[in-house]
Amino acid sequence: MEPETQTHPQAAEEKPAPVNILMVDDEPANLLALEAVLESLGQRLVRAGSGREALRHLMNEEFAVILLDVAMPVMDGFETARLIRQREKNRLTPIIFLTAVGRTETEIFRGYKVGAVDYLLKPLVPEILKSKVLVFIELHNKTRQIQKLNVELERYVRELESANLELKKENAVRRRAEQELRHSDEKLRNLNSSLEQRVAERSALAEERARELARSNAELQQFVHVSSHDLREPLRMITSFVQLLQRHFDHQLDPTSEEYLQYVVEGARRIQRLIDDLLSYTRLGGRSLSPETVQSGEIVQEALSNLTLSIEESGAQVTCEPLPELEADRTHLVLLFQNLIGNAIKFNGGKKPKVHIRARAEMDQWLFSVEDNGIGIEPQYFEKIFVVFQRLHAREEYPGTGIGLALCKKIVEQHNGKIWVKSEPGKGSVFYFTIPKQIRGGQHVGQVGDESKAV
Ligand code: ADP
């Protein structure tokens, strides 16, 4: 026969482990009879022949239900039940009393009082016995299940608590990081604003300085201009009166006095040249560019005609390759070529000067060069010579005011170009300068002319 616990719906899902059932009776035949009835429940049946033996079993094992005979010698069922209930572990273990029919109701109540949960009368009806025991088996299984669930629940709670703790820690870390971020953000903002303030202060200062510089530049130009004009008049007077003196004492002066007067005339002429050069230099700063389309070949011719005297005196040979049409300030460009060619002729070291002028198209600009076979320049002076009043030779050796190349630099830079020199002492120099093809309005200008000239 199939054990009934197996047919129970819960058992179909997960068969619970067999529970212990304690049967207590001093009559072995009664125990056998009980066993015969309960066997089919498929549980573990434990026999005890006395109350004492029953207590021993209870010390070692856990029982789902105790079937306890009331009428036993030495220690009857009531006494046994009382001792069982005294034990904390068995305070709630269900006890079913088995007693013979005909006992008084007082006895039954006494049984309930010492902890019975039910009462069965002998002779036992197997079906009633089985179904009552079955109820306690299920109760026990349910209790076990609940205990198991409780353990799991406690584990979940513990896990949850530790997760919670982790979360709290993470939260604290995040809050700290956020706080630090806010802090550094604030620092950055402060830094930024102080930086902005400093930049603003600096730019205001720079603007103020630029304004001051422009103002003092304008004042300086004005000063040079006015003083140059004012100097001219007394200078003219000196020259005129010296000439008058020369005429007055015509052939009457001794050679030394004649020589001294000559020095005065020469000195006055030098001052005159210096004033002229200074005036053109300062005028250049005050005047804005008037670009027009010019033939650079014609410009060179004009410069050469201004230099006729020095070309003839030195016997210079000036050659010129085809030069382009370009956009530039005519007067400035003449001055530029005049100074460069003039220097190329002047610094000849006693040789017959050979000067060659050429131009080459480069991307968006023209590259001009003026080459000579003169004395050349030491590399350490390549930049210095473009500064006003910078000269490398004594006036007796090579006359000049030291303004020419500074003027050239100013003119080239006004056209947004660059000027520089390449040279080897004793072998000659090449002065290069560039002029952009577009200096106004966006159209390209300049074409190379087709005739090569020797001048
Ligand atoms: P200046 O010709 O009046 O002396 P510049 O400004 O034109 O002044 O030239 C500055 C100096 O550069 C000159 O005194 C000279 O020493 C040097 N220099 C200029 N051009 C040449 C050249 N072609 N060859 C050698 N030296 C030159």
Short mmCIF file of C-alpha atoms and ligand atoms in Angstrom, two decimals:
data_model
loop_
_atom_site.label_atom_id
_atom_site.label_comp_id
_atom_site.label_asym_id
_atom_site.label_seq_id
_atom_site.Cartn_x
_atom_site.Cartn_y
_atom_site.Cartn_z
CA MET A 1 0.00 0.00 0.00
CA GLU A 2 1.25 3.56 -0.99
CA PRO A 3 2.05 5.85 1.97
CA GLU A 4 -0.66 8.51 2.24
CA THR A 5 1.74 11.40 2.70
CA GLN A 6 2.84 10.88 -0.89
CA THR A 7 -0.63 11.60 -2.24
CA HIS A 8 -0.75 14.97 -0.56
CA PRO A 9 -0.57 17.87 -3.10
CA GLN A 10 2.47 19.43 -1.47
CA ALA A 11 4.30 16.11 -1.56
CA ALA A 12 3.85 16.01 -5.31
CA GLU A 13 5.89 19.21 -5.62
CA GLU A 14 8.65 18.38 -3.13
CA LYS A 15 8.47 15.29 -0.98
CA PRO A 16 9.28 16.31 2.61
CA ALA A 17 11.68 14.17 4.59
CA PRO A 18 9.96 11.64 6.94
CA VAL A 19 9.20 12.98 10.41
CA ASN A 20 9.63 11.18 13.76
CA ILE A 21 6.58 9.88 15.59
CA LEU A 22 7.01 8.73 19.19
CA MET A 23 4.73 5.98 20.44
CA VAL A 24 4.73 5.43 24.22
CA ASP A 25 3.02 2.37 25.75
CA ASP A 26 4.07 -0.25 28.34
CA GLU A 27 2.23 -2.92 26.35
CA PRO A 28 4.37 -4.15 23.44
CA ALA A 29 1.22 -5.44 21.74
CA ASN A 30 -0.28 -1.95 21.80
CA LEU A 31 2.88 -0.55 20.28
CA LEU A 32 2.74 -3.15 17.52
CA ALA A 33 -0.88 -2.32 16.85
CA LEU A 34 -0.07 1.38 16.59
CA GLU A 35 2.80 0.65 14.27
CA ALA A 36 0.57 -1.46 12.04
CA VAL A 37 -1.86 1.42 11.64
CA LEU A 38 0.66 4.20 11.15
CA GLU A 39 3.15 2.36 8.95
CA SER A 40 1.34 3.40 5.83
CA LEU A 41 2.04 7.10 6.53
CA GLY A 42 5.65 6.46 5.54
CA GLN A 43 7.14 8.23 8.56
CA ARG A 44 9.79 7.12 11.07
CA LEU A 45 8.06 5.38 14.00
CA VAL A 46 9.91 5.29 17.33
CA ARG A 47 8.79 3.05 20.16
CA ALA A 48 9.13 3.72 23.89
CA GLY A 49 8.07 1.16 26.52
CA SER A 50 7.88 3.70 29.39
CA GLY A 51 7.69 7.37 30.21
CA ARG A 52 11.37 7.41 31.09
CA GLU A 53 12.37 5.84 27.75
CA ALA A 54 10.17 8.38 26.01
CA LEU A 55 12.03 11.26 27.77
CA ARG A 56 15.36 9.75 26.69
CA HIS A 57 14.29 9.76 23.04
CA LEU A 58 13.06 13.33 23.36
CA MET A 59 16.48 14.39 24.60
CA ASN A 60 18.16 13.24 21.40
CA GLU A 61 15.57 13.72 18.70
CA GLU A 62 12.82 15.96 17.50
CA PHE A 63 9.30 14.56 17.13
CA ALA A 64 6.31 15.74 15.10
CA VAL A 65 3.80 14.11 17.47
CA ILE A 66 3.81 11.94 20.61
CA LEU A 67 1.21 9.21 21.11
CA LEU A 68 1.15 8.70 24.88
CA ASP A 69 -0.59 5.93 26.77
CA VAL A 70 -2.13 7.22 29.96
CA ALA A 71 -2.16 4.08 32.07
CA MET A 72 1.46 3.08 32.55
CA PRO A 73 3.15 1.72 35.69
CA VAL A 74 5.82 3.71 37.56
CA MET A 75 5.33 6.93 35.56
CA ASP A 76 1.91 7.33 34.03
CA GLY A 77 1.04 9.41 30.95
CA PHE A 78 0.16 12.55 32.91
CA GLU A 79 3.46 12.56 34.77
CA THR A 80 5.36 11.87 31.54
CA ALA A 81 3.49 14.74 29.77
CA ARG A 82 4.27 17.12 32.64
CA LEU A 83 7.98 16.31 32.45
CA ILE A 84 7.92 16.64 28.67
CA ARG A 85 6.34 20.09 28.89
CA GLN A 86 8.95 21.21 31.37
CA ARG A 87 11.59 20.95 28.71
CA GLU A 88 11.80 24.21 26.71
CA LYS A 89 12.45 22.30 23.51
CA ASN A 90 9.22 20.29 23.84
CA ARG A 91 6.95 22.98 25.18
CA LEU A 92 4.87 22.86 22.01
CA THR A 93 5.40 19.25 20.81
CA PRO A 94 1.87 17.86 20.18
CA ILE A 95 0.84 15.04 22.58
CA ILE A 96 -2.11 12.77 21.87
CA PHE A 97 -3.24 10.80 24.90
CA LEU A 98 -4.41 7.21 24.40
CA THR A 99 -6.78 6.02 27.04
CA ALA A 100 -9.33 3.28 27.56
CA VAL A 101 -13.04 3.94 27.03
CA GLY A 102 -14.93 4.49 30.24
CA ARG A 103 -12.49 6.93 31.87
CA THR A 104 -14.00 9.91 33.51
CA GLU A 105 -14.17 13.35 31.91
CA THR A 106 -12.10 14.69 34.82
CA GLU A 107 -9.27 12.52 33.67
CA ILE A 108 -9.58 13.86 30.13
CA PHE A 109 -9.44 17.46 31.37
CA ARG A 110 -6.47 16.58 33.52
CA GLY A 111 -4.80 15.39 30.35
CA TYR A 112 -5.46 18.69 28.55
CA LYS A 113 -4.17 20.54 31.58
CA VAL A 114 -0.76 18.84 31.45
CA GLY A 115 -0.42 19.62 27.76
CA ALA A 116 -2.39 17.17 25.64
CA VAL A 117 -3.60 18.49 22.35
CA ASP A 118 -5.94 15.61 21.65
CA TYR A 119 -7.41 12.46 23.10
CA LEU A 120 -7.99 9.04 21.50
CA LEU A 121 -9.99 6.32 23.08
CA LYS A 122 -9.02 2.66 23.02
CA PRO A 123 -9.74 0.51 21.20
CA LEU A 124 -8.40 2.85 18.53
CA VAL A 125 -10.21 3.43 15.25
CA PRO A 126 -7.36 3.22 12.69
CA GLU A 127 -8.77 5.88 10.29
CA ILE A 128 -9.28 8.40 13.07
CA LEU A 129 -5.81 7.70 14.47
CA LYS A 130 -4.23 8.06 11.05
CA SER A 131 -5.99 11.26 10.10
CA LYS A 132 -5.22 12.89 13.45
CA VAL A 133 -1.55 11.92 13.25
CA LEU A 134 -1.49 13.14 9.63
CA VAL A 135 -2.65 16.60 10.74
CA PHE A 136 0.33 16.85 13.09
CA ILE A 137 2.73 15.54 10.47
CA GLU A 138 1.59 18.31 8.15
CA LEU A 139 1.78 20.83 10.91
CA HIS A 140 5.33 19.74 11.60
CA ASN A 141 6.26 19.90 7.90
CA LYS A 142 4.73 23.35 7.62
CA THR A 143 6.61 24.49 10.70
CA ARG A 144 9.86 23.14 9.23
CA GLN A 145 9.12 24.89 5.95
CA ILE A 146 8.41 28.12 7.77
CA GLN A 147 11.62 27.73 9.75
CA LYS A 148 13.54 27.14 6.52
CA LEU A 149 11.89 30.17 4.95
CA ASN A 150 12.70 32.12 8.07
CA VAL A 151 16.36 31.19 7.80
CA GLU A 152 16.35 32.23 4.15
CA LEU A 153 14.54 35.39 5.03
CA GLU A 154 17.10 36.18 7.68
CA ARG A 155 19.86 35.53 5.12
CA TYR A 156 18.10 37.89 2.65
CA VAL A 157 17.73 40.47 5.36
CA ARG A 158 21.41 40.14 6.20
CA GLU A 159 22.35 40.42 2.52
CA LEU A 160 20.05 43.38 2.15
CA GLU A 161 21.55 45.01 5.19
CA SER A 162 25.09 44.52 3.92
CA ALA A 163 24.02 45.77 0.45
CA ASN A 164 22.44 48.71 2.19
CA LEU A 165 25.62 49.34 4.08
CA GLU A 166 27.63 49.20 0.83
CA LEU A 167 25.15 51.56 -0.76
CA LYS A 168 25.47 53.92 2.16
CA LYS A 169 29.26 53.78 1.87
CA GLU A 170 29.06 54.38 -1.89
CA ASN A 171 26.66 57.22 -1.29
CA ALA A 172 29.03 58.76 1.18
CA VAL A 173 31.92 58.42 -1.26
CA ARG A 174 29.76 59.93 -4.04
CA ARG A 175 28.65 62.77 -1.82
CA ARG A 176 32.27 63.44 -0.89
CA ALA A 177 33.30 63.35 -4.58
CA GLU A 178 30.43 65.67 -5.45
CA GLN A 179 31.47 67.99 -2.70
CA GLU A 180 35.07 67.96 -3.89
CA LEU A 181 33.87 68.54 -7.46
CA ARG A 182 31.77 71.47 -6.33
CA HIS A 183 34.74 72.74 -4.39
CA SER A 184 37.17 72.47 -7.30
CA ASP A 185 34.51 73.88 -9.63
CA GLU A 186 34.26 76.88 -7.41
CA LYS A 187 38.03 77.16 -7.26
CA LEU A 188 38.18 76.97 -11.07
CA ARG A 189 35.49 79.62 -11.38
CA ASN A 190 37.38 81.87 -8.99
CA LEU A 191 40.61 81.25 -10.84
CA ASN A 192 38.90 81.92 -14.14
CA SER A 193 37.39 85.14 -13.02
CA SER A 194 40.67 86.34 -11.51
CA LEU A 195 42.39 85.32 -14.75
CA GLU A 196 39.80 87.16 -16.80
CA GLN A 197 40.24 90.16 -14.57
CA ARG A 198 44.00 90.00 -14.98
CA VAL A 199 43.70 89.64 -18.76
CA ALA A 200 41.29 92.57 -18.86
CA GLU A 201 43.67 94.62 -16.72
CA ARG A 202 46.61 93.68 -18.90
CA SER A 203 44.77 94.45 -22.14
CA ALA A 204 43.63 97.76 -20.71
CA LEU A 205 47.23 98.45 -19.76
CA ALA A 206 48.46 97.35 -23.20
CA GLU A 207 45.88 99.56 -24.89
CA GLU A 208 46.87 102.46 -22.69
CA ARG A 209 50.55 101.85 -23.51
CA ALA A 210 49.77 101.60 -27.23
CA ARG A 211 47.87 104.88 -27.02
CA GLU A 212 50.74 106.48 -25.13
CA LEU A 213 53.22 105.13 -27.66
CA ALA A 214 51.16 106.43 -30.59
CA ARG A 215 50.85 109.78 -28.84
CA SER A 216 54.58 110.08 -28.10
CA ASN A 217 55.38 108.81 -31.63
CA ALA A 218 53.21 111.50 -33.12
CA GLU A 219 54.79 114.06 -30.81
CA LEU A 220 58.26 112.85 -31.78
CA GLN A 221 57.44 113.07 -35.47
CA GLN A 222 56.06 116.51 -34.97
CA PHE A 223 59.16 117.48 -33.01
CA VAL A 224 61.58 116.15 -35.65
CA HIS A 225 59.56 117.77 -38.40
CA VAL A 226 59.41 121.16 -36.73
CA SER A 227 62.99 121.13 -35.49
CA SER A 228 64.25 120.01 -38.92
CA HIS A 229 62.45 122.92 -40.54
CA ASP A 230 63.70 125.30 -37.86
CA LEU A 231 67.26 124.03 -38.32
CA ARG A 232 67.16 124.59 -42.04
CA GLU A 233 66.90 128.37 -41.79
CA PRO A 234 70.04 128.99 -39.65
CA LEU A 235 71.82 126.40 -41.75
CA ARG A 236 70.96 128.24 -44.94
CA MET A 237 72.25 131.41 -43.24
CA ILE A 238 75.58 129.73 -42.33
CA THR A 239 76.04 128.44 -45.90
CA SER A 240 75.09 131.77 -47.49
CA PHE A 241 77.37 133.84 -45.21
CA VAL A 242 80.28 131.46 -45.66
CA GLN A 243 79.81 131.73 -49.42
CA LEU A 244 79.62 135.53 -49.06
CA LEU A 245 82.84 135.46 -47.02
CA GLN A 246 84.54 133.34 -49.69
CA ARG A 247 83.45 135.79 -52.38
CA HIS A 248 84.42 138.79 -50.22
CA PHE A 249 87.90 137.56 -49.58
CA ASP A 250 88.31 136.13 -53.04
CA HIS A 251 92.00 135.01 -53.30
CA GLN A 252 92.92 137.12 -50.29
CA LEU A 253 92.66 134.41 -47.69
CA ASP A 254 95.59 132.19 -46.81
CA PRO A 255 95.23 128.47 -47.71
CA THR A 256 94.55 127.46 -44.06
CA SER A 257 91.63 129.89 -43.71
CA GLU A 258 90.34 128.74 -47.09
CA GLU A 259 90.50 125.13 -45.82
CA TYR A 260 88.66 126.03 -42.59
CA LEU A 261 85.90 127.75 -44.54
CA GLN A 262 85.67 124.64 -46.72
CA TYR A 263 85.17 122.52 -43.56
CA VAL A 264 82.35 124.82 -42.48
CA VAL A 265 80.64 124.45 -45.91
CA GLU A 266 81.11 120.68 -45.84
CA GLY A 267 79.75 120.43 -42.26
CA ALA A 268 76.73 122.50 -43.17
CA ARG A 269 76.10 120.30 -46.20
CA ARG A 270 76.25 117.20 -44.02
CA ILE A 271 73.78 118.64 -41.56
CA GLN A 272 71.59 119.53 -44.53
CA ARG A 273 71.68 115.90 -45.74
CA LEU A 274 70.96 114.57 -42.28
CA ILE A 275 67.96 116.88 -41.96
CA ASP A 276 66.71 115.83 -45.42
CA ASP A 277 67.02 112.14 -44.56
CA LEU A 278 65.42 112.58 -41.17
CA LEU A 279 62.55 114.49 -42.72
CA SER A 280 61.87 111.80 -45.30
CA TYR A 281 62.04 109.15 -42.55
CA THR A 282 59.56 110.92 -40.31
CA ARG A 283 57.34 111.87 -43.24
CA LEU A 284 57.14 108.19 -44.07
CA GLY A 285 55.73 107.45 -40.61
CA GLY A 286 53.10 110.14 -40.84
CA ARG A 287 51.96 109.48 -44.36
CA SER A 288 49.59 106.68 -45.32
CA LEU A 289 50.34 104.47 -48.32
CA SER A 290 49.00 105.51 -51.76
CA PRO A 291 49.22 102.29 -53.73
CA GLU A 292 48.80 102.30 -57.51
CA THR A 293 49.68 99.96 -60.33
CA VAL A 294 53.29 100.63 -61.21
CA GLN A 295 55.86 99.14 -63.58
CA SER A 296 58.76 98.32 -61.27
CA GLY A 297 61.12 98.56 -64.27
CA GLU A 298 60.17 102.24 -64.63
CA ILE A 299 60.62 102.76 -60.89
CA VAL A 300 64.16 101.41 -61.10
CA GLN A 301 64.87 103.74 -64.05
CA GLU A 302 63.67 106.71 -62.00
CA ALA A 303 65.86 105.70 -59.07
CA LEU A 304 68.84 105.30 -61.41
CA SER A 305 68.31 108.73 -62.94
CA ASN A 306 68.39 110.17 -59.39
CA LEU A 307 71.70 108.35 -58.92
CA THR A 308 73.24 109.48 -62.24
CA LEU A 309 76.05 111.38 -60.55
CA SER A 310 77.28 108.52 -58.35
CA ILE A 311 76.92 106.04 -61.23
CA GLU A 312 79.05 108.23 -63.47
CA GLU A 313 81.62 108.96 -60.78
CA SER A 314 82.07 105.32 -59.83
CA GLY A 315 81.69 103.90 -63.35
CA ALA A 316 79.12 101.46 -61.94
CA GLN A 317 77.58 98.85 -64.20
CA VAL A 318 73.91 98.32 -63.29
CA THR A 319 71.96 95.48 -64.94
CA CYS A 320 68.32 94.69 -64.50
CA GLU A 321 66.23 91.63 -65.38
CA PRO A 322 62.58 91.96 -66.48
CA LEU A 323 60.66 93.46 -63.59
CA PRO A 324 56.95 93.04 -62.84
CA GLU A 325 54.01 95.35 -62.81
CA LEU A 326 52.73 95.58 -59.29
CA GLU A 327 50.67 97.43 -56.78
CA ALA A 328 52.75 99.84 -54.66
CA ASP A 329 53.33 103.40 -53.56
CA ARG A 330 55.36 104.90 -56.43
CA THR A 331 57.32 107.52 -54.42
CA HIS A 332 58.19 105.03 -51.69
CA LEU A 333 59.29 102.39 -54.16
CA VAL A 334 61.61 104.87 -55.92
CA LEU A 335 63.14 105.76 -52.54
CA LEU A 336 63.57 102.07 -51.71
CA PHE A 337 65.41 101.18 -54.94
CA GLN A 338 67.40 104.42 -54.79
CA ASN A 339 68.74 103.62 -51.33
CA LEU A 340 69.56 99.98 -52.08
CA ILE A 341 71.23 100.70 -55.46
CA GLY A 342 72.92 103.78 -53.95
CA ASN A 343 74.45 101.64 -51.17
CA ALA A 344 75.42 98.91 -53.65
CA ILE A 345 77.38 101.52 -55.60
CA LYS A 346 78.75 103.32 -52.53
CA PHE A 347 80.15 100.38 -50.53
CA ASN A 348 82.42 99.20 -53.37
CA GLY A 349 85.79 98.89 -51.60
CA GLY A 350 87.53 100.60 -54.52
CA LYS A 351 86.30 98.12 -57.11
CA LYS A 352 84.23 99.11 -60.10
CA PRO A 353 80.69 98.47 -58.82
CA LYS A 354 78.54 95.84 -60.51
CA VAL A 355 74.88 95.90 -59.48
CA HIS A 356 72.24 93.41 -60.61
CA ILE A 357 68.50 93.75 -59.98
CA ARG A 358 66.02 90.90 -60.41
CA ALA A 359 62.50 89.84 -59.38
CA ARG A 360 60.89 86.45 -59.00
CA ALA A 361 57.24 85.52 -58.52
CA GLU A 362 56.55 83.45 -55.39
CA MET A 363 53.05 82.19 -54.47
CA ASP A 364 51.37 85.43 -53.40
CA GLN A 365 54.31 87.83 -53.47
CA TRP A 366 57.20 89.25 -55.51
CA LEU A 367 60.75 88.66 -54.35
CA PHE A 368 63.16 91.43 -55.40
CA SER A 369 66.93 91.37 -55.02
CA VAL A 370 69.69 93.96 -55.43
CA GLU A 371 73.08 92.29 -55.70
CA ASP A 372 76.50 93.94 -55.64
CA ASN A 373 80.16 92.98 -55.74
CA GLY A 374 81.12 95.38 -52.91
CA ILE A 375 82.72 95.05 -49.49
CA GLY A 376 80.07 92.78 -48.00
CA ILE A 377 78.80 92.69 -44.41
CA GLU A 378 79.71 90.50 -41.41
CA PRO A 379 76.77 88.24 -40.44
CA GLN A 380 76.49 89.75 -36.93
CA TYR A 381 75.40 93.06 -38.52
CA PHE A 382 72.69 91.59 -40.79
CA GLU A 383 69.90 92.92 -38.58
CA LYS A 384 71.60 95.88 -36.95
CA ILE A 385 72.08 97.74 -40.24
CA PHE A 386 68.31 98.16 -40.62
CA VAL A 387 68.15 100.21 -37.40
CA VAL A 388 68.19 103.97 -37.78
CA PHE A 389 71.65 105.65 -37.38
CA GLN A 390 73.45 102.28 -37.40
CA ARG A 391 76.58 102.51 -39.54
CA LEU A 392 79.55 100.17 -39.81
CA HIS A 393 82.11 102.62 -41.20
CA ALA A 394 83.65 105.99 -40.45
CA ARG A 395 82.19 108.95 -42.31
CA GLU A 396 85.58 109.64 -43.89
CA GLU A 397 85.56 106.15 -45.34
CA TYR A 398 81.97 106.06 -46.61
CA PRO A 399 79.72 109.10 -46.25
CA GLY A 400 76.16 108.65 -45.03
CA THR A 401 73.68 109.31 -42.27
CA GLY A 402 72.72 105.73 -41.29
CA ILE A 403 69.07 106.30 -42.12
CA GLY A 404 68.85 104.71 -45.61
CA LEU A 405 68.23 101.07 -44.66
CA ALA A 406 65.88 102.00 -41.79
CA LEU A 407 63.89 103.91 -44.39
CA CYS A 408 63.92 100.87 -46.73
CA LYS A 409 62.63 98.62 -43.91
CA LYS A 410 59.84 101.04 -43.12
CA ILE A 411 58.76 101.23 -46.78
CA VAL A 412 58.78 97.43 -47.24
CA GLU A 413 56.85 96.85 -44.01
CA GLN A 414 54.29 99.47 -45.00
CA HIS A 415 53.66 97.27 -48.06
CA ASN A 416 53.37 94.21 -45.76
CA GLY A 417 56.64 92.79 -47.04
CA LYS A 418 59.95 91.77 -45.48
CA ILE A 419 63.56 92.86 -46.07
CA TRP A 420 66.84 91.08 -45.27
CA VAL A 421 70.40 90.70 -46.46
CA LYS A 422 72.73 87.86 -47.39
CA SER A 423 76.37 88.71 -47.63
CA GLU A 424 79.94 87.55 -47.40
CA PRO A 425 82.60 90.09 -46.43
CA GLY A 426 84.82 90.90 -49.44
CA LYS A 427 82.55 89.17 -51.92
CA GLY A 428 79.47 91.38 -52.04
CA SER A 429 75.92 91.55 -50.71
CA VAL A 430 72.42 90.69 -51.87
CA PHE A 431 69.54 92.70 -50.39
CA TYR A 432 66.17 90.93 -50.69
CA PHE A 433 62.71 92.32 -50.16
CA THR A 434 59.19 91.05 -50.80
CA ILE A 435 56.04 92.89 -51.83
CA PRO A 436 52.72 91.00 -51.66
CA LYS A 437 50.85 90.71 -54.95
CA GLN A 438 47.71 91.88 -53.21
CA ILE A 439 48.10 94.84 -50.99
CA ARG A 440 44.59 96.30 -51.48
CA GLY A 441 41.11 95.32 -52.58
CA GLY A 442 41.70 91.57 -53.17
CA GLN A 443 42.79 91.58 -56.84
CA HIS A 444 46.12 90.10 -57.87
CA VAL A 445 48.51 92.59 -59.41
CA GLY A 446 51.84 92.46 -61.10
CA GLN A 447 53.28 90.91 -64.27
CA VAL A 448 56.88 90.49 -65.28
CA GLY A 449 57.88 92.87 -68.09
CA ASP A 450 59.47 91.27 -71.13
CA GLU A 451 62.58 93.34 -71.81
CA SER A 452 65.85 92.84 -69.96
CA LYS A 453 67.83 96.05 -69.52
CA ALA A 454 71.37 97.01 -68.93
CA VAL A 455 71.59 100.53 -67.57
P1 ADP B 1 74.36 104.83 -44.78
O1 ADP B 1 74.39 104.26 -46.14
O2 ADP B 1 73.88 106.22 -44.75
O3 ADP B 1 75.56 104.57 -43.99
P2 ADP B 1 72.34 102.84 -44.40
O4 ADP B 1 71.24 102.73 -43.41
O5 ADP B 1 71.92 102.91 -45.83
O6 ADP B 1 73.20 104.04 -43.99
O7 ADP B 1 73.28 101.61 -44.21
C1 ADP B 1 73.69 101.25 -42.91
C2 ADP B 1 75.02 100.52 -42.98
O8 ADP B 1 74.89 99.26 -43.63
C3 ADP B 1 76.05 101.21 -43.82
O9 ADP B 1 76.73 102.23 -43.09
C4 ADP B 1 76.95 100.09 -44.24
O10 ADP B 1 77.90 99.85 -43.26
C5 ADP B 1 76.03 98.92 -44.37
N1 ADP B 1 75.63 98.70 -45.78
C6 ADP B 1 74.46 99.09 -46.37
N2 ADP B 1 74.41 98.66 -47.66
C7 ADP B 1 75.58 97.98 -47.88
C8 ADP B 1 76.13 97.30 -49.04
N3 ADP B 1 75.48 97.23 -50.18
N4 ADP B 1 77.34 96.72 -48.88
C9 ADP B 1 77.99 96.76 -47.71
N5 ADP B 1 77.54 97.40 -46.60
C10 ADP B 1 76.34 98.00 -46.69
#
